[in-house]
Coordinates of C-alpha atoms and ligand atoms in Angstrom, one line a residue:
X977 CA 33.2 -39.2 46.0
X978 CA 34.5 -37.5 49.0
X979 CA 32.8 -38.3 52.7
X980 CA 30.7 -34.8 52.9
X981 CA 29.6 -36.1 49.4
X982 CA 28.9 -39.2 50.6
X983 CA 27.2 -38.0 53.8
X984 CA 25.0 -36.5 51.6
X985 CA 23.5 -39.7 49.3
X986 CA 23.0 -41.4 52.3
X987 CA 21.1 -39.1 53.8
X988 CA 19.6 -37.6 50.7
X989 CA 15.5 -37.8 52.1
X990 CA 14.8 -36.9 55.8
X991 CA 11.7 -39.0 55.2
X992 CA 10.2 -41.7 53.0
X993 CA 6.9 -42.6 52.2
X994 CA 5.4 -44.7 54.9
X995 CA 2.5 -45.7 55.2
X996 CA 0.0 -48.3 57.5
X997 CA 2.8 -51.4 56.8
X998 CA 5.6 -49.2 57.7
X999 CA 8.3 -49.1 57.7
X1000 CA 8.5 -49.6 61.7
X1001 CA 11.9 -47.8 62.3
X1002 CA 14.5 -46.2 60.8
X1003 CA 18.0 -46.1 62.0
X1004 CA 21.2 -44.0 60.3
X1005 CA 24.4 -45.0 62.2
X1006 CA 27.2 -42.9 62.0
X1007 CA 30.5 -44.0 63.5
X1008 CA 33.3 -41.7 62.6
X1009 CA 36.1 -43.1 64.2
X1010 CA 35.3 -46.3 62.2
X1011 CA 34.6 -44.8 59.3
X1012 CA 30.9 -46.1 59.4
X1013 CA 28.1 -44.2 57.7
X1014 CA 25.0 -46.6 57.6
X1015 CA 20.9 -46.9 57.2
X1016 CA 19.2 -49.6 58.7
X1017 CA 15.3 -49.9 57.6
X1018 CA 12.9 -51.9 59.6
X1019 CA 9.9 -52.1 57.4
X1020 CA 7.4 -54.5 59.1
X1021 CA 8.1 -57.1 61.9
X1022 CA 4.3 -58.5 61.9
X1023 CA 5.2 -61.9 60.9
X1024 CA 8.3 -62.4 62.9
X1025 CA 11.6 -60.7 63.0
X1026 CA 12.4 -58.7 60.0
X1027 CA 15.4 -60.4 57.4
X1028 CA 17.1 -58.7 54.7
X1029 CA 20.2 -58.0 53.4
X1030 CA 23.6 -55.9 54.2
X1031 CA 24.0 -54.1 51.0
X1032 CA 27.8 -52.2 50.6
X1033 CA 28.2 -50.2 48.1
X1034 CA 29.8 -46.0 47.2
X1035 CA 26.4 -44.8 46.1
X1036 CA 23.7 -45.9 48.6
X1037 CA 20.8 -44.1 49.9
X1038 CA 17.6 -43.9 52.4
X1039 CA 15.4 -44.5 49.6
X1040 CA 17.3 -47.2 48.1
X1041 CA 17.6 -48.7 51.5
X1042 CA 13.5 -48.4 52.5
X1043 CA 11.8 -50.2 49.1
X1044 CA 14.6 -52.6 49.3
X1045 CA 13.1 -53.3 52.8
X1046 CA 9.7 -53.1 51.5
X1047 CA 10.7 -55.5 48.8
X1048 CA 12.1 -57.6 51.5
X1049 CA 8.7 -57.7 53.6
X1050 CA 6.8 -58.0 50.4
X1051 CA 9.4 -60.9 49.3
X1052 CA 9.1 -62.8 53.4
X1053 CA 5.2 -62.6 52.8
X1054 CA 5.1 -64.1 49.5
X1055 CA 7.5 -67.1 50.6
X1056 CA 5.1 -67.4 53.8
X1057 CA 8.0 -67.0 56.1
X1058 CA 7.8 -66.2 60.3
X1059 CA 9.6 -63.1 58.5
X1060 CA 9.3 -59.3 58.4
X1061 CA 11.1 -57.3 56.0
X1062 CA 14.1 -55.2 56.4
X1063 CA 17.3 -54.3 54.8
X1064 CA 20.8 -52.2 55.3
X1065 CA 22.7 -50.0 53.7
X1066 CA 26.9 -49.6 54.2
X1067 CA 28.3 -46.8 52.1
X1068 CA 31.6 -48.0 51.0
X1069 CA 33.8 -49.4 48.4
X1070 CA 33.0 -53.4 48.3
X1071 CA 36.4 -53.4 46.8
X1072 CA 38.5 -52.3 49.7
X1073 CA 41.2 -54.0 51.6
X1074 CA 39.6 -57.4 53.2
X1075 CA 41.3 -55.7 56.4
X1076 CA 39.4 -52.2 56.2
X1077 CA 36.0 -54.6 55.3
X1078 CA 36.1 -56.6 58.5
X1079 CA 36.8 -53.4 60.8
X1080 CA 33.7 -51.7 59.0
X1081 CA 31.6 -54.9 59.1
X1082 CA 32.0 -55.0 62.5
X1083 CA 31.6 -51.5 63.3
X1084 CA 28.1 -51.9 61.8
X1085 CA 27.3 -55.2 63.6
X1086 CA 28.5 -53.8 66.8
X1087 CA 26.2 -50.4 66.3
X1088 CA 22.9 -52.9 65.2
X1089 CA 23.9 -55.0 68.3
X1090 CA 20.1 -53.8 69.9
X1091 CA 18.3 -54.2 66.8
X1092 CA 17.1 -57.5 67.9
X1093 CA 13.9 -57.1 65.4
X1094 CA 16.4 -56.9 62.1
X1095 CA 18.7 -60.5 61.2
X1096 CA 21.2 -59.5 59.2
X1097 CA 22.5 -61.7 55.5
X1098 CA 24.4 -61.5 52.8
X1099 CA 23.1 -59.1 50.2
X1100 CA 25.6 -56.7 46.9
X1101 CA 28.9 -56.0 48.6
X1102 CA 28.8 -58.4 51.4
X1103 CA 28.9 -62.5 51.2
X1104 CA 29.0 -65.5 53.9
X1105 CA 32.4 -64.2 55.4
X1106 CA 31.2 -60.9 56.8
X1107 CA 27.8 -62.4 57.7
X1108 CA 30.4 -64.4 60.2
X1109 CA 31.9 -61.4 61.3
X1110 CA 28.4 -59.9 62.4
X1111 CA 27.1 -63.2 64.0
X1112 CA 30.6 -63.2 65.6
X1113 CA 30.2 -59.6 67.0
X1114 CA 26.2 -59.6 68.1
X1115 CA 25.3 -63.5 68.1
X1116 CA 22.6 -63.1 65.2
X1117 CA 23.0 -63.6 61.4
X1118 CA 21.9 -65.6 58.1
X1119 CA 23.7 -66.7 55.2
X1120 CA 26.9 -68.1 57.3
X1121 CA 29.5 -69.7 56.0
X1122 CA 29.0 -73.8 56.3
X1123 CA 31.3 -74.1 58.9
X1124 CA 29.4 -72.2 61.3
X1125 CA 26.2 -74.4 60.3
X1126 CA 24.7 -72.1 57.3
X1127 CA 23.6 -73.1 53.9
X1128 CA 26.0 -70.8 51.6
X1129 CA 23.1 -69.9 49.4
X1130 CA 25.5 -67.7 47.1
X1131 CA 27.6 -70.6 46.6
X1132 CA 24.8 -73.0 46.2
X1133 CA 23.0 -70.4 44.3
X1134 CA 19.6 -70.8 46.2
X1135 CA 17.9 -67.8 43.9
X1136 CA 19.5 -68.8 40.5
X1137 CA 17.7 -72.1 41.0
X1138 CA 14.4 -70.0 42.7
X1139 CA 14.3 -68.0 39.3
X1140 CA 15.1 -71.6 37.0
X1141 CA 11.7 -72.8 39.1
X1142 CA 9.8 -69.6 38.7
X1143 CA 10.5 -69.7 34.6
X1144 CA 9.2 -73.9 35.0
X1145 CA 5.7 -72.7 36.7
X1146 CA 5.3 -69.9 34.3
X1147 CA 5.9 -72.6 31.1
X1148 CA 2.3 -72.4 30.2
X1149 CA 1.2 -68.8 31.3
X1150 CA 4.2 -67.5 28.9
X1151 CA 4.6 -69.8 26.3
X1152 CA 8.5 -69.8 27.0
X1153 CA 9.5 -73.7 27.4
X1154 CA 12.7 -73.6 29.1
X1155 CA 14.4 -76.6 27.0
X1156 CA 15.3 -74.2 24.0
X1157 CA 14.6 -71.0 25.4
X1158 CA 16.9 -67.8 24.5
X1159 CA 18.2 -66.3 27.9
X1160 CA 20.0 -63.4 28.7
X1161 CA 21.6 -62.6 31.8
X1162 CA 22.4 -58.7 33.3
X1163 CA 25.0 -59.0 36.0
X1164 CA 27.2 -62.0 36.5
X1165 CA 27.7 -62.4 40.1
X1166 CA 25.9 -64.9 43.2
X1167 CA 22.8 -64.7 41.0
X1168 CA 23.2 -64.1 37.6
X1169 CA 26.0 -66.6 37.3
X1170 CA 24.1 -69.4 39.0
X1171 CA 20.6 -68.8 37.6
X1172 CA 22.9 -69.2 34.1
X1173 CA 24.1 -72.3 35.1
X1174 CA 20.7 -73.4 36.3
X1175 CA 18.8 -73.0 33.5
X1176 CA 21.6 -74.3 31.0
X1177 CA 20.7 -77.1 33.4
X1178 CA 17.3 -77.1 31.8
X1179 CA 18.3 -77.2 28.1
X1180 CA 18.0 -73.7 27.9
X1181 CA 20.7 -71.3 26.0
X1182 CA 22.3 -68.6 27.5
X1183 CA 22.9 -66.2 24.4
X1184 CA 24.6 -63.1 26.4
X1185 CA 25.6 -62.4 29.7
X1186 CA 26.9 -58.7 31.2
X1187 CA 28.7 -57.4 34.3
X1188 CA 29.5 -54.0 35.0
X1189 CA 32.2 -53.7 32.5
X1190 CA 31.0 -55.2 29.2
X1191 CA 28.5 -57.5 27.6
X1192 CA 29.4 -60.8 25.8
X1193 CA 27.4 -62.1 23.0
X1194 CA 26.7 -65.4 21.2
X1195 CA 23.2 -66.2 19.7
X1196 CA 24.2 -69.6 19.0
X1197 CA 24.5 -70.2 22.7
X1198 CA 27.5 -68.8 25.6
X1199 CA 29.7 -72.1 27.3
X1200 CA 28.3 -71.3 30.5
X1201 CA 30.9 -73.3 32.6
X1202 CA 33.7 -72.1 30.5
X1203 CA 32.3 -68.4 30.9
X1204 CA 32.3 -68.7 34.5
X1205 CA 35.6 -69.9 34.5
X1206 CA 36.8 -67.0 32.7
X1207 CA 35.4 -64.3 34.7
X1208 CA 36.7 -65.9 37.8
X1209 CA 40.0 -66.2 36.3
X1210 CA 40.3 -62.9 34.5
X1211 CA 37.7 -60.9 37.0
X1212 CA 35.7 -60.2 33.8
X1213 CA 33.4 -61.1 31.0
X1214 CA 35.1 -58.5 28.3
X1215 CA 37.7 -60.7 26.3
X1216 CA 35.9 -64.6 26.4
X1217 CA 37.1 -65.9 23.1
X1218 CA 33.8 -67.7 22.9
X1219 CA 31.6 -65.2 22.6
X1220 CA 31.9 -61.3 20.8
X1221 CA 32.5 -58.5 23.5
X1222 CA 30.1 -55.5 23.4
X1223 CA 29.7 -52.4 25.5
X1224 CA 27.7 -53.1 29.4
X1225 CA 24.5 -52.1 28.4
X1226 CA 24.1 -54.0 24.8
X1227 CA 22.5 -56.6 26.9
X1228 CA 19.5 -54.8 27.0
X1229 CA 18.8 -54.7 23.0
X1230 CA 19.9 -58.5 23.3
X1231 CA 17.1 -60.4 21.5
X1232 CA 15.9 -63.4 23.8
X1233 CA 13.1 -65.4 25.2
X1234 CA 13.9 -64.7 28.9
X1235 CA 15.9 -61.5 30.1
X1236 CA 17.2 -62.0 33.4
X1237 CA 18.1 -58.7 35.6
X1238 CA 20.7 -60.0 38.2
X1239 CA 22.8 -56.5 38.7
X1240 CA 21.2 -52.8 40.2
X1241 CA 17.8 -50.8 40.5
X1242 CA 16.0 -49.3 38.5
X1243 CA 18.2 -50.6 35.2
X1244 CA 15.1 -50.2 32.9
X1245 CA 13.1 -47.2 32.7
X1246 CA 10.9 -45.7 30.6
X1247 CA 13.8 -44.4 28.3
X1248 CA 15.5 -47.9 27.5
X1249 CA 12.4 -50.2 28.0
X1250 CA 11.7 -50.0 24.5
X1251 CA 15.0 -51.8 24.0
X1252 CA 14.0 -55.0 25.4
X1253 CA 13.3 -57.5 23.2
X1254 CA 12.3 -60.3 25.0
X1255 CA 8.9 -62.2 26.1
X1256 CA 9.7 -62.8 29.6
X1257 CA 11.3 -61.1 32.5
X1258 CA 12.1 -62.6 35.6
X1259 CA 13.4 -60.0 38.1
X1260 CA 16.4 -61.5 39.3
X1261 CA 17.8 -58.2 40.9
X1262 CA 15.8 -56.1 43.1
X1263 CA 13.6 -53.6 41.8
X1264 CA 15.7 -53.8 38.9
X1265 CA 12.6 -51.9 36.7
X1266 CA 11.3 -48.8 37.4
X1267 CA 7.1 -48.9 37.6
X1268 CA 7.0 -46.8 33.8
X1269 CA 8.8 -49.6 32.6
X1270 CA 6.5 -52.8 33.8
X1271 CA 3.9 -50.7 32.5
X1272 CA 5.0 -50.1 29.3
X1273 CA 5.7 -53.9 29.2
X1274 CA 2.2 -55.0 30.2
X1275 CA 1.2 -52.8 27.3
X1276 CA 3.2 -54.7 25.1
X1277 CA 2.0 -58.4 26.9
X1278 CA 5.8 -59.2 28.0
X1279 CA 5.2 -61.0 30.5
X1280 CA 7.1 -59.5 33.9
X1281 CA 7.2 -62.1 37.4
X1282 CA 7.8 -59.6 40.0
X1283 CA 11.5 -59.2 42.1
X1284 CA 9.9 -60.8 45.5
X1285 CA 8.0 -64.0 43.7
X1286 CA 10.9 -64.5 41.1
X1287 CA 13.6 -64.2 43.7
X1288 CA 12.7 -65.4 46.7
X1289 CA 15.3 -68.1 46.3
X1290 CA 18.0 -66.5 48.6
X1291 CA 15.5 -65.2 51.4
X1292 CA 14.0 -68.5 51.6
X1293 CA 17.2 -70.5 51.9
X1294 CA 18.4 -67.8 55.1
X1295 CA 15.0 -68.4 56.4
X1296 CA 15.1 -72.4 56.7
X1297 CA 19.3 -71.9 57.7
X1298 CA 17.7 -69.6 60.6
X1299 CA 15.2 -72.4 61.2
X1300 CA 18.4 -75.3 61.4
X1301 CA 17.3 -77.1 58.5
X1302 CA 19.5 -78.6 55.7
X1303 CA 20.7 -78.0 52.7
X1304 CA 18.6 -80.4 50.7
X1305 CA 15.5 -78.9 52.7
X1306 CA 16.4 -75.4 51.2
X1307 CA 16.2 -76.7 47.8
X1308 CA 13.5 -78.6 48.1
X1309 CA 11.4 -75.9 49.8
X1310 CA 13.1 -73.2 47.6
X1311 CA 11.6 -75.0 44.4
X1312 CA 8.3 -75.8 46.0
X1313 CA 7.5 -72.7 47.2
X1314 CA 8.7 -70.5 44.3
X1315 CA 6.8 -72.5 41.9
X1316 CA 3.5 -73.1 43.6
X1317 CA 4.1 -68.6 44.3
X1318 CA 4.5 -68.0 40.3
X1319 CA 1.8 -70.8 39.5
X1320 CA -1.1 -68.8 41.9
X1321 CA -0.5 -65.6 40.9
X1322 CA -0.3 -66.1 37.1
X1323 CA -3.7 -67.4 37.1
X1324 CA -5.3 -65.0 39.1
X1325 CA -3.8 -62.7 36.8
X1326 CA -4.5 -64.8 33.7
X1327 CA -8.4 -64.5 35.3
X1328 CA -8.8 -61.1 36.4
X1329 CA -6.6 -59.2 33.0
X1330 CA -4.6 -57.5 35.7
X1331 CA -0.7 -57.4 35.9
X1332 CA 1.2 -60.5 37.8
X1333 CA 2.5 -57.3 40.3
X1334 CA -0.7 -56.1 40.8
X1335 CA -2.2 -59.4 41.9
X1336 CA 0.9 -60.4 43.5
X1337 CA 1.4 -57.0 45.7
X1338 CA -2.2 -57.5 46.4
X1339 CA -2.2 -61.3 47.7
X1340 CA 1.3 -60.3 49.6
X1341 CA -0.5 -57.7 51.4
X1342 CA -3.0 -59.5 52.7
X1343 CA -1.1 -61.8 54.2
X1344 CA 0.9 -59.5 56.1
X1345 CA -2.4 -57.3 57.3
X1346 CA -3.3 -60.7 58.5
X1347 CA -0.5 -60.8 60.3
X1348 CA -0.5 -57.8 62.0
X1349 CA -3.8 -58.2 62.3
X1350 CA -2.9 -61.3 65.1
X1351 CA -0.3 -58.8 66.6
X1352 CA -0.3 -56.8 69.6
X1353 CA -2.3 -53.4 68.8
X1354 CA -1.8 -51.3 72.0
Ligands
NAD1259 P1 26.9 -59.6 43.1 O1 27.6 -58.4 43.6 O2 27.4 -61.0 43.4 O3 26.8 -59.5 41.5 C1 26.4 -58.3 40.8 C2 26.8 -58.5 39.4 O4 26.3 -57.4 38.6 C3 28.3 -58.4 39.1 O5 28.6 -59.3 38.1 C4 28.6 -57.0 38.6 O6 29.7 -56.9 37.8 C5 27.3 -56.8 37.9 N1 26.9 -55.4 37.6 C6 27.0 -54.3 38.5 N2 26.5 -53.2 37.9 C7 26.1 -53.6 36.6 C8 25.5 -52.9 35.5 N3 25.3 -51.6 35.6 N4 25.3 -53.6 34.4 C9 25.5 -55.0 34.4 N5 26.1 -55.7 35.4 C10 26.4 -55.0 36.5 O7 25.4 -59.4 43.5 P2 24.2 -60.5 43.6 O8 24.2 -61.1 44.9 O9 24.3 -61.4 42.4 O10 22.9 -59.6 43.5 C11 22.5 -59.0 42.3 C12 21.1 -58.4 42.5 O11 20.2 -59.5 42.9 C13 21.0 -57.3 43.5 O12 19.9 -56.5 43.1 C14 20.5 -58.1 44.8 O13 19.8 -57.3 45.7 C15 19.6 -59.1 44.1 N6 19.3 -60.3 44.9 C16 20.3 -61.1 45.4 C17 20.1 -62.2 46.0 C18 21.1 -63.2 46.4 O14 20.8 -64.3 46.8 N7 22.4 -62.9 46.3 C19 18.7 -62.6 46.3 C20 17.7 -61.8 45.9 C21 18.0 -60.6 45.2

């Protein structure tokens, strides 16, 4: 993709569809002599200053960018953070040089420098080290490495363990007991990888994992360690001699208890959904389903625990890093809230016939119109 082409995704809608929560402001950064083309979204600072991630990647755009930072204010809400929502976009190559990264990283710190309502973190395409660089260029930033006093949460895996809790609270609602339980996993990276590990953890047996390459197969159960250790070593799935290698996307016909999106947007839709054969879904990635395909699962009663209750792991860890607590506090609030989250809004959807999105946007909003409800109106 060429720059005019890229220009072009990342402003591909003059607009998006706001409405009464926001999104508050929206910023497209353009630095040419650094090379930066960026989006920042503010969605909604009622409940303090908006958190969300830095997200680098070729093929980003403004819509992407503003129901990620929905997500995000949806996600803050849910997890009963001092926390709006808001999220950024880089458009680049997360592969380049480590030289090139840090000269754009803080090219886009330095241009968000005044953004005092938006605290950067770790999100696809950026990790702990260039969260470093930005606190180091404007003074503000979560997910730092643990040497500047942050909680790593992608090498602790704060929303791999988030989505193991979510899966224990929803035992009863979905019949799926973890000890036992079939898992698949889409995308093998911060989340995917831990949340693998995690419910291994819990007797459960991971019987395929994907990244963007390939999928590899076992329905006897996948040596999760060993796995990990050979994507880190070889920089792929494709080729684990305990396992069979298929193509990327045969994880998605996988047959399992619990499918685990941990890789892009919008991965099912109304033309694969029918593919999925599975009982649960725990939205590991971001809006990783597109609204045809919940629906089309609710007809067929898989049950589907929404991106910001089922994820919240991550945001939750940044949130008590930001606050100066420890490590063993993230976990421990990290399991507590998620599970008391995915406990509340199964049964009010378990009570009312409604889907666990429905009742969980609905509950969400409310909190944060009660929020800006305590705000300065004029
Ligand atoms: P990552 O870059 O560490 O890993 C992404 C993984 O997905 C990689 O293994 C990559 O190979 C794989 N992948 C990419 N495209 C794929 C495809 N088409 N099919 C299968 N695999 C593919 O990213 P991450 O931090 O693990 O984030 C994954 C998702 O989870 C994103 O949607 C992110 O927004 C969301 N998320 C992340 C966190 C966090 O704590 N890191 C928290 C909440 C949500």
């Amino acid at each position: 993709m060429n720059a005019e082409q890229q220009f072009a995704t990342v402003t591909d809608r003059a607009w998006v569809d706001a409405d009464d929560l926001g999104p508050e402001k929206i910023v497209h950064l353009h630095r040419a002599e650094a090379g930066l083309r960026a989006i920042v979204v503010i969605d909604n600072v009622a409940a303090g200053p908006s958190v969300g991630g830095v997200r680098m990647a070729p093929d980003v755009s403004l819509s992407e960018c503003f129901r990620l930072a929905r997500a995000m204010t949806l996600k803050n809400a849910a997890a009963g953070l001092a926390h709006g929502g808001g999220k950024s976009v880089i458009v680049g190559d997360p592969k380049m040089t480590d030289e090139r990264k840090e000269s754009l990283v803080r090219a886009f710190a330095a241009a968000i420098g005044d953004l005092n309502d938006y605290v950067p973190g770790p999100d696809m395409g950026t990790d702990e080290r260039c969260m470093a660089w930005v606190r180091d260029e404007i003074g503000r930033a979560v997910g730092l490495p643990r040497e500047l006093g942050g909680i790593p949460l992608d090498e602790i895996g704060a929303t791999g363990l988030g989505l193991a809790a979510c899966a224990r609270a929803a035992e009863d609602h979905s019949g799926v007991r973890l000890n036992g339980a079939r898992v698949a996993v889409q995308g093998f990276g911060s989340v995917g990888r831990h949340a693998a590990r995690f419910f291994a953890d819990q007797g459960a047996v991971l019987v395929a994992a994907s990244d963007s390459q390939s999928t590899v197969a076992d329905p006897d159960g996948l040596d999760v360690a060993a796995l990990a250790a050979h994507k880190r070593d070889t920089g792929n799935l494709a080729g684990f001699a305990g396992g069979r290698t298929l193509e990327r996307d045969a994880i998605i016909g996988i047959a399992c208890d619990i499918w685990i999106p941990a890789a892009r947007p919008d991965v099912i839709d109304a033309a694969n959904v029918g593919r999925l054969d599975t009982r649960l879904v725990l939205e590991g990635a971001n809006i990783p389903l597109t609204a045809d395909a919940e629906a089309a699962l609710a007809a067929r009663e898989v049950l589907v625990i929404p991106d910001f209750i089922a994820n919240a792991g991550g945001v939750i860890c940044a949130a008590v890093e930001y606050a100066g607590g420890t490590e063993r506090t993230a976990r421990e609030t990290i399991e507590e809230k998620i599970g008391a989250n995915t406990a509340e809004v199964l049964e009010h959807a378990a009570r009312t016939g409604r889907t666990v999105r429905e009742v969980a946007t609905e509950m969400t909003v409310a909190r944060v119109r009660t929020a800006m409800g305590l705000r300065r109106r004029f």
